[in-house]
Coordinates of C-alpha atoms and ligand atoms in Angstrom, one line a residue:
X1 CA 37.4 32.3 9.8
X2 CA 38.1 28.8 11.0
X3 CA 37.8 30.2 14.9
X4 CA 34.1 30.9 14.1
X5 CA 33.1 27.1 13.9
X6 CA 32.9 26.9 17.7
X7 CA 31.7 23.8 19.2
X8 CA 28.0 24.9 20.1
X9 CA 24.9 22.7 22.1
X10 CA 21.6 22.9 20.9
X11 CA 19.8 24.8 24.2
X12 CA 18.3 21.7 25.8
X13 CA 14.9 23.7 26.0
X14 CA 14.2 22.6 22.6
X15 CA 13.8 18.9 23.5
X16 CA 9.9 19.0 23.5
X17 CA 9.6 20.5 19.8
X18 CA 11.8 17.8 19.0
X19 CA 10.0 14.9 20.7
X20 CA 6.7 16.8 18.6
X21 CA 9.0 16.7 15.1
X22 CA 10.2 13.1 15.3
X23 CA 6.2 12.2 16.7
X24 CA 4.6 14.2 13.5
X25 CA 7.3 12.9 11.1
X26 CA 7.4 9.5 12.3
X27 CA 3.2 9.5 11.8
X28 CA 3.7 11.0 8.0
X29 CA 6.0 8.2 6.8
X30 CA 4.6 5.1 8.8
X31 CA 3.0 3.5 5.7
X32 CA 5.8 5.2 2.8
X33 CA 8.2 3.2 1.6
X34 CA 11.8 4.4 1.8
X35 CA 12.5 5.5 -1.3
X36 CA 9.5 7.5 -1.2
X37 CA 11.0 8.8 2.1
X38 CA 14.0 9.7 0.3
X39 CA 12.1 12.3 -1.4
X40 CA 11.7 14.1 1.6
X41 CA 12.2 17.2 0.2
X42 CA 10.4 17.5 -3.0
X43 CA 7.5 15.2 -1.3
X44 CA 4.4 17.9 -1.6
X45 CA 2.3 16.9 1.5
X46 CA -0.4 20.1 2.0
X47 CA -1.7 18.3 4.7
X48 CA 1.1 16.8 6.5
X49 CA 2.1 20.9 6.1
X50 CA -1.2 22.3 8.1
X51 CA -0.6 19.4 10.6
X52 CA 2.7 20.8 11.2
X53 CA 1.4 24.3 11.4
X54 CA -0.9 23.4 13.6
X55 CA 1.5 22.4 16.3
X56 CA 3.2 25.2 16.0
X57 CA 6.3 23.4 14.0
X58 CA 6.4 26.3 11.3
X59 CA 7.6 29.6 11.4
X60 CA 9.3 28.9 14.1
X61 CA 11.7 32.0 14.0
X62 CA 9.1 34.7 13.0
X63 CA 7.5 37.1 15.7
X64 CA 4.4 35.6 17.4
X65 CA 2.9 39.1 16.5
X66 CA 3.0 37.4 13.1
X67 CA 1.7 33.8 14.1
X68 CA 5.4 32.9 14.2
X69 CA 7.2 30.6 17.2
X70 CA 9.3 33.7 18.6
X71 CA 11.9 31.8 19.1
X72 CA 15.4 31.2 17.4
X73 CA 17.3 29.5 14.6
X74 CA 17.9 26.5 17.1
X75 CA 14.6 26.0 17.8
X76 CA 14.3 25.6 13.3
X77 CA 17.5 23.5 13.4
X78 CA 15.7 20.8 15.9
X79 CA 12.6 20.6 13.8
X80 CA 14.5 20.5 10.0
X81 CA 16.7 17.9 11.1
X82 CA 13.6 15.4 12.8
X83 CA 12.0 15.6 9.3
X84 CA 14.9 15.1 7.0
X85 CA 15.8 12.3 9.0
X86 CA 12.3 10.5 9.0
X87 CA 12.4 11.4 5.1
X88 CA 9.0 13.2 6.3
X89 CA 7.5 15.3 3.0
X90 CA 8.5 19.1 3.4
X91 CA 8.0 20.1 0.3
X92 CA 4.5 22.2 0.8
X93 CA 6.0 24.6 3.4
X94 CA 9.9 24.7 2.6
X95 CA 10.3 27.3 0.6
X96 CA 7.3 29.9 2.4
X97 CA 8.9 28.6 6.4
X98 CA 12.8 28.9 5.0
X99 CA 12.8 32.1 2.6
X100 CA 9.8 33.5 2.0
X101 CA 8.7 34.4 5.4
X102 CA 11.9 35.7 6.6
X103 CA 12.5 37.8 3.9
X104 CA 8.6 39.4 3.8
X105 CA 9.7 39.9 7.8
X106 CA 12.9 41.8 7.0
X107 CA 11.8 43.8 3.7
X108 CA 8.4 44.0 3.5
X109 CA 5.7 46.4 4.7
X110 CA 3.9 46.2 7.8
X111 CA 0.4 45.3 5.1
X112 CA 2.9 42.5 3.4
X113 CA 3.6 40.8 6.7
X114 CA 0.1 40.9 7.9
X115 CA -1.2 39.8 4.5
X116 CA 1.2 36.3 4.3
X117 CA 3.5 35.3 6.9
X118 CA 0.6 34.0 9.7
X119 CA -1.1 31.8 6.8
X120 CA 2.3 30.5 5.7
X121 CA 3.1 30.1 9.9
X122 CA -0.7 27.9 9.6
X123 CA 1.2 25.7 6.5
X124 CA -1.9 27.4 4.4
X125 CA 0.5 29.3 1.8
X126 CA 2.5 28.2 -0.3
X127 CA 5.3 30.0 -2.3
X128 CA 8.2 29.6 -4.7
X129 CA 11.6 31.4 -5.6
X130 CA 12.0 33.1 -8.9
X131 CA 15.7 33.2 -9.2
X132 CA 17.4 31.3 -11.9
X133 CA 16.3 31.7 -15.4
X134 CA 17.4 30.1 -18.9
X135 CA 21.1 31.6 -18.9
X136 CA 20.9 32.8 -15.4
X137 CA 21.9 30.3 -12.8
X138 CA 25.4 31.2 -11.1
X139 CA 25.4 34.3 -13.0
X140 CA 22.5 35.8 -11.3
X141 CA 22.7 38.9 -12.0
X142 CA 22.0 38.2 -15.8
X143 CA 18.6 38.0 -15.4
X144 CA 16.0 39.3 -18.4
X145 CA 12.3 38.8 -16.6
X146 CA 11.3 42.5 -16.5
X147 CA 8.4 44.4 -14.2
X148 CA 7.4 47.6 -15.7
X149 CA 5.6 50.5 -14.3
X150 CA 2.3 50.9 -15.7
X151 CA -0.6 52.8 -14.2
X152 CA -0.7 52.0 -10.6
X153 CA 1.0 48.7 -10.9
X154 CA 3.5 46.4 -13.0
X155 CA 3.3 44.4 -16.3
X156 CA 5.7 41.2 -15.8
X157 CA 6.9 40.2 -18.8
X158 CA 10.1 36.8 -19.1
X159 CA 10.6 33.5 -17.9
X160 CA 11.7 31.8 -14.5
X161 CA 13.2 28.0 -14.4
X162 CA 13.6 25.2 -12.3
X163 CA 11.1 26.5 -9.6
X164 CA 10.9 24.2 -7.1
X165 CA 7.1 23.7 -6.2
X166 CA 5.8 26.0 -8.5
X167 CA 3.0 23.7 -9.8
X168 CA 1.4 24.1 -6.7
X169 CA 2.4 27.3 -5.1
X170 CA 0.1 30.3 -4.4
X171 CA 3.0 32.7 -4.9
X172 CA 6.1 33.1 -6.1
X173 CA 8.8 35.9 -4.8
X174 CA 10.5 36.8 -8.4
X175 CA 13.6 38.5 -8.7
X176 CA 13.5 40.6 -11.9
X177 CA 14.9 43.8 -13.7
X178 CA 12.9 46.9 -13.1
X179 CA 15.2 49.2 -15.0
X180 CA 18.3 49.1 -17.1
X181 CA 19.1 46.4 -18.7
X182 CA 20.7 42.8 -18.9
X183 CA 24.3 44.5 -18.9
X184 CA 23.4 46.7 -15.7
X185 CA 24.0 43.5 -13.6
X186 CA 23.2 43.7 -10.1
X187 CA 21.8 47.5 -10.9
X188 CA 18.2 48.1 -11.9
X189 CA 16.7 44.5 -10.1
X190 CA 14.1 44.1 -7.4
X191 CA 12.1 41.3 -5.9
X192 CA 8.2 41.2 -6.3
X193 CA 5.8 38.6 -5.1
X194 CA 3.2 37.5 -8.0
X195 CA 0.6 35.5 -7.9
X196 CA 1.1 32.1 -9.4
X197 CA -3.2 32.1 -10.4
X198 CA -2.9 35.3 -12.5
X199 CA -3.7 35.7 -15.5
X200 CA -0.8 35.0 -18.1
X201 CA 1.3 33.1 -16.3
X202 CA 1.8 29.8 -17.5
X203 CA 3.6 26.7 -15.3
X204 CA 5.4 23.5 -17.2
X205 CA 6.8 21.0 -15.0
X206 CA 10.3 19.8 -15.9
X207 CA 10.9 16.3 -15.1
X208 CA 14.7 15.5 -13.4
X209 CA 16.5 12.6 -14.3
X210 CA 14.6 10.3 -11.7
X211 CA 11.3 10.9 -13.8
X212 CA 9.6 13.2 -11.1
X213 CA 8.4 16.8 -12.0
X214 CA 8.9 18.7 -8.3
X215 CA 10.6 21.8 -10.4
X216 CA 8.9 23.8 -13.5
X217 CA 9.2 26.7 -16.1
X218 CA 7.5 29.3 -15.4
X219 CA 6.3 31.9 -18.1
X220 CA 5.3 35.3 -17.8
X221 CA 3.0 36.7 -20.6
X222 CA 2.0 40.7 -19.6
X223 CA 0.9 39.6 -16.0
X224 CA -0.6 42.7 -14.3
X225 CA 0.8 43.4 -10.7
X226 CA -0.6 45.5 -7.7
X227 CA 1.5 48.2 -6.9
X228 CA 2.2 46.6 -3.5
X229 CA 3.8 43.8 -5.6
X230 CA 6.9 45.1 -4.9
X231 CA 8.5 44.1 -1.9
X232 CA 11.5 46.1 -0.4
X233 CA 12.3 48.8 -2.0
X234 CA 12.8 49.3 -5.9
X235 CA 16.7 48.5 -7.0
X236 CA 17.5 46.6 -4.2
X237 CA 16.5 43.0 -5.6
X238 CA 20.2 42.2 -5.1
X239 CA 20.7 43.0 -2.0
X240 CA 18.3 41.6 -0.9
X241 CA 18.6 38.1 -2.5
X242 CA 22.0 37.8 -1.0
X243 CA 20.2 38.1 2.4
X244 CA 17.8 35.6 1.3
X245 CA 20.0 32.8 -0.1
X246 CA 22.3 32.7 3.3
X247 CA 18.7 31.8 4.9
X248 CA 18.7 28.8 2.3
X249 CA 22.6 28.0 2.6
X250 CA 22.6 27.7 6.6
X251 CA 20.3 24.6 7.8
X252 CA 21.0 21.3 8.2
X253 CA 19.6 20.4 5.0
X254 CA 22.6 20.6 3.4
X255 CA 24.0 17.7 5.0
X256 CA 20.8 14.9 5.5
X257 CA 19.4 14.5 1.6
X258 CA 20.9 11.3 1.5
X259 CA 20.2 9.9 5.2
X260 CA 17.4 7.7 4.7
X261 CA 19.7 5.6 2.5
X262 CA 22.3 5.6 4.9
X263 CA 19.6 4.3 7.7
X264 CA 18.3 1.8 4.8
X265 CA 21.9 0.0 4.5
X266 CA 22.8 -0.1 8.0
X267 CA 19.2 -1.5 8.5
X268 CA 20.3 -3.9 6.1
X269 CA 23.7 -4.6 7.1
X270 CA 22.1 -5.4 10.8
X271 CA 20.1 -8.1 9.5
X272 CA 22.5 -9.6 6.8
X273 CA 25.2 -9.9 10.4
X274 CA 27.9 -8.9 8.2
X275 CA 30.5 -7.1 10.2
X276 CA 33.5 -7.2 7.7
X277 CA 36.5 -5.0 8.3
X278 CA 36.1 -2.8 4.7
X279 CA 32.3 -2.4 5.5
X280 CA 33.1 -1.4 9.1
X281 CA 35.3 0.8 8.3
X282 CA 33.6 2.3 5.8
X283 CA 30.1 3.0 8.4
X284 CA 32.7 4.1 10.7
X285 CA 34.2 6.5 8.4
X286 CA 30.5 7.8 6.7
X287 CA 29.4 8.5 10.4
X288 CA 32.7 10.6 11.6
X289 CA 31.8 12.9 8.8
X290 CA 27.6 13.1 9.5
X291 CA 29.2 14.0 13.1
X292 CA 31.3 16.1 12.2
X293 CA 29.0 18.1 9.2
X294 CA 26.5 18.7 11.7
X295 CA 28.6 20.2 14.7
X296 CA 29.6 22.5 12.0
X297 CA 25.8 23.1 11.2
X298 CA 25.4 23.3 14.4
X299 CA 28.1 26.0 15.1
X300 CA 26.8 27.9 12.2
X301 CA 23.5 28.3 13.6
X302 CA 24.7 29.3 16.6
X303 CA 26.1 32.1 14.5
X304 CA 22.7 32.9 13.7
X305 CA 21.5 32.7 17.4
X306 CA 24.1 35.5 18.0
X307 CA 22.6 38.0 15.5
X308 CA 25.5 37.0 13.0
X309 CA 25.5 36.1 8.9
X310 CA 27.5 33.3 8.4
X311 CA 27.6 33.5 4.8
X312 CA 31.3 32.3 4.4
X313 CA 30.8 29.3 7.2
X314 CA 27.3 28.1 5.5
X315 CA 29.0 27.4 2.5
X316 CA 32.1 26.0 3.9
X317 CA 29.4 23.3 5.6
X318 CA 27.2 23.1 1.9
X319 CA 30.4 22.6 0.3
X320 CA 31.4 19.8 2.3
X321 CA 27.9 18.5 3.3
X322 CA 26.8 17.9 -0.5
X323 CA 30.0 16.2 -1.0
X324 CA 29.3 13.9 2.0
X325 CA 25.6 13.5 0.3
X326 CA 26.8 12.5 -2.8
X327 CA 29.7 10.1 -1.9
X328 CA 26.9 8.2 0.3
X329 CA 25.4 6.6 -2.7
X330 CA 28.3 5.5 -4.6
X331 CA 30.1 3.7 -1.4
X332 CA 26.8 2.0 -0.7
X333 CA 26.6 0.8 -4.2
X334 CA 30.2 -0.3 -4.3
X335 CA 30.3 -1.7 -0.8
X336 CA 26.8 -3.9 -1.8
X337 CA 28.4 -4.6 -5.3
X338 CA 31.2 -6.7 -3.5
X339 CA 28.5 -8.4 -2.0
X340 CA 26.9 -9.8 -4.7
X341 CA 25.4 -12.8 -3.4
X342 CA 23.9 -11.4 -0.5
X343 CA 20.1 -10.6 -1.1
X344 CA 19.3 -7.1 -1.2
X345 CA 15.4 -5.9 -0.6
X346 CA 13.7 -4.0 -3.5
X347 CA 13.0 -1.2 -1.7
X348 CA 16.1 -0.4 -0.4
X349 CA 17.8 -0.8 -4.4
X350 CA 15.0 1.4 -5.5
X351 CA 16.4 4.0 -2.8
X352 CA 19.7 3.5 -4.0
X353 CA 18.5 4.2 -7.8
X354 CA 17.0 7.5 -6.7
X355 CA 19.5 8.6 -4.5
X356 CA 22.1 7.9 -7.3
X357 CA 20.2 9.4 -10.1
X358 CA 19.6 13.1 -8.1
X359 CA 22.7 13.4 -5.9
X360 CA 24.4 15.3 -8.7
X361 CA 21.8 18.1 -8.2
X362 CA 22.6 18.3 -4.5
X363 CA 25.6 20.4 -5.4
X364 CA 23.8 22.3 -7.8
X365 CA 20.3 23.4 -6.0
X366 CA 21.2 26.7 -3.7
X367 CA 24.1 28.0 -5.6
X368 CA 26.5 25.8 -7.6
X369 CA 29.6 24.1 -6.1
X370 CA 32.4 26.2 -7.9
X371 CA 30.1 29.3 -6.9
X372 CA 30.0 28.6 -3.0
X373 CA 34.4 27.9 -3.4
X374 CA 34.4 31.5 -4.4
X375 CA 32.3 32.8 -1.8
X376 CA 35.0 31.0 0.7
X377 CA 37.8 32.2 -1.6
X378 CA 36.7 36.0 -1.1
X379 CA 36.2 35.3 2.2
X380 CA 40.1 34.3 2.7
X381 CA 40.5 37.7 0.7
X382 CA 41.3 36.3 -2.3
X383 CA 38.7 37.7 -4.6
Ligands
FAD401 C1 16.7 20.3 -7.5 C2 16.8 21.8 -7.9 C3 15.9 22.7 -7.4 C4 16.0 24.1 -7.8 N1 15.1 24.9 -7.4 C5 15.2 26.2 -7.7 C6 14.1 27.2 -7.3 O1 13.2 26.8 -6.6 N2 14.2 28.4 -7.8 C7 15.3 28.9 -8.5 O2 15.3 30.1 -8.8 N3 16.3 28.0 -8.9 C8 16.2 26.7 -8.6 N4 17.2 25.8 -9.0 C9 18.2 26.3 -9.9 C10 19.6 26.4 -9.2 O3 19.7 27.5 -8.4 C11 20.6 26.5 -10.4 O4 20.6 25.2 -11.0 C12 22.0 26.8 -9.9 O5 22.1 28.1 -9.5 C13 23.0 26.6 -11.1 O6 22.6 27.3 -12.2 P1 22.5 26.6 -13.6 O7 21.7 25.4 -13.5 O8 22.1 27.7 -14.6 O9 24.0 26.1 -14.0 P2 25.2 27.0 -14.5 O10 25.2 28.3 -13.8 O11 25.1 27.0 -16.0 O12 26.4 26.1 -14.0 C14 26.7 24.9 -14.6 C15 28.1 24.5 -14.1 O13 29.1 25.5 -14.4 C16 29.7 25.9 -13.2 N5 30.0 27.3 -13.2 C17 29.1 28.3 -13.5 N6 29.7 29.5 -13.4 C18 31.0 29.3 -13.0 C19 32.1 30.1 -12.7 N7 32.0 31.4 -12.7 N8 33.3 29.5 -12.3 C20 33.4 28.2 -12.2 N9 32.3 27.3 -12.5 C21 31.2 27.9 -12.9 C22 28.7 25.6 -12.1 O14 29.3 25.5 -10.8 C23 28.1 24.3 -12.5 O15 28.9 23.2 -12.2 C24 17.1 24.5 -8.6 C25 18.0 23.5 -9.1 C26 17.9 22.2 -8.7 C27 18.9 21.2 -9.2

């Protein structure tokens, strides 16, 4: 397993898109302060999105047959990685350019791919993931939200939660039970796309501990589907969300949600002149394992490149990358806590508040902590 993170270069071809990246995101954040950027990704920006469309920033791995870039996972890693670091708002187009487009690509019909991917390529659609539900988070395969045949389409009938975006999204791609029951597990589910406008469903943000509402409920009350709601084919929801979350497991987003802090204190640390041996040490040791986390991202998107699915290797890198995230904000608060009489900006404790309030989620969002460890543990042959 180990042999598979292989020290990889990103293709030097890819230097333009990132010189566009770092010249869009550096544009989008000029007048924010940092700890907006810090909210890079749940800051909903519909037109910094379109912007980014338009220079061809988005879809980046879909076929240009679809108004995709044609060209591969490096050429996403570049771009991901300019606008995490800027703390650039992504929020309008993550979910459609990371999941939603790829998995319409792999499962849906030829009418389904047509129909969404080149307006969510344009930053012009915007979708959500269905997944978890009240009771159904790690244990996926729980969930209750049912589509039933009826005439020529589907009544919808349940309840989604935490859906990231889902105030604003056009769509959401729903993973729900189609036959059987709760007890039938990963039997019995499929994926359909619904549209968040429809009649009976119903959207309540859900603030998080920071006080922002970026995630909501979502409730379902008899929503009629089209029959070409479905997409894929009928019982092979799970399947095909397995597929879907090693797309969200595999970036380099796993390892930058708390960056802008990190460039906030050194910024600071630079102008205060202090160059004591704990601090030093302590840069020296935060930036060995940024290095480090993102050679591994780096070899795992390689992976990709080569046709592979890292599964195992993504969440080796989200196990350790989140950990990395969330230590940033308590070492920063510690190291400027035994600095007490050195003046501190506002803005940069503001960014430290938000960082510390949300990191705990970091480990939660795309598959829990204790759920990724037994992906690795069953990938060692152990389960
Ligand atoms: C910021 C954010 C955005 C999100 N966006 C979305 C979204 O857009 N769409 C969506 O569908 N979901 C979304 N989620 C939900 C996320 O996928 C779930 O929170 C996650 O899967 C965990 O599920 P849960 O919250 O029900 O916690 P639980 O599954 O109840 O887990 C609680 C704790 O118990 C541990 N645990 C659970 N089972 C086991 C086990 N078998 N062994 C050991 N430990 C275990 C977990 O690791 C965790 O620490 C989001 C979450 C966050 C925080």
């Amino acid at each position: 397993m180990f042999a598979s993170f292989t020290f990889a270069r990103i293709p030097a071809d890819y230097e333009d898109l990132r010189a566009t990246a770092r010249r869009l995101a550096k544009e989008a954040v000029a007048d924010r302060p940092m700890d907006v950027c810090a909210r890079s990704w749940s800051g909903y920006d519909a037109e910094f999105s379109r912007k980014l469309g338009a220079a061809g920033l988005l879809g980046l791995t879909l076929p240009k047959e679809y108004g995709g870039g044609g060209m591969g996972p490096f050429a996403r890693f570049v771009v991901v990685e300019e606008l995490l670091a800027a703390g650039a708002p992504v929020a309008a187009h993550w979910i459609a350019d990371r999941q939603s487009a790829p998995l319409i690509l792999n499962f849906g019909t030829e009418a389904q791919r047509h129909a969404y991917i080149p307006a969510i390529c344009r930053g012009e659609s915007l979708f959500a993931i269905g997944m978890s539900e009240p009771g159904s988070g790690s244990d996926l395969a729980s969930v209750r939200t049912r589509a039933e045949r009826r005439g020529d389409g589907w009544r919808l009938n349940g309840q989604k939660i935490w859906t990231s975006g889902a105030m604003h999204a056009d769509r959401m791609i729903a993973l729900v039970r189609t036959s059987g029951s709760a007890e039938d597990r990963h039997r019995g589910l499929s994926q359909v796309i619904v549209d968040l406008h429809a009649p009976g469903v119903t959207v309540r943000p859900i603030k998080d501990l920071a006080g922002d509402a970026h995630f909501a409920e979502v409730f379902f009350d008899d929503v009629a589907l089209p029959s070409d709601a479905l997409v894929g084919e009928e019982g092979q929801g799970w399947q095909q969300v397995t597929a879907e979350l090693a797309f969200e497991r595999s970036g380099p987003e796993r390892i930058y949600s708390s960056v802008v802090l990190l460039d906030g204190w050194l910024a600071h640390l630079r102008s205060t002149g202090r160059a004591d041996a704990a601090t030093t040490a302590l840069v020296g040791g935060m930036i060995a394992r940024l290095a480090t986390l993102r050679a591994m991202s780096i070899a795992c998107t390689a992976l990709l490149e080569a046709g592979e699915s890292p599964v195992v290797e993504a969440s080796i890198v989200k196990d350790l990358g989140t950990a990395f995230e969330q230590d940033l904000p308590l070492a920063i608060a510690d190291n400027l806590a035994s600095h007490r009489d050195e003046p501190v900006s506002d803005e940069l404790r503001r960014t430290l508040e938000y960082v510390t309030l949300v990191a705990p989620s970091f480990s939660l969002r795309g598959g829990a902590r204790e759920i990724l460890r037994g992906i690795i543990a069953r990938g060692l042959g152990l389960r």
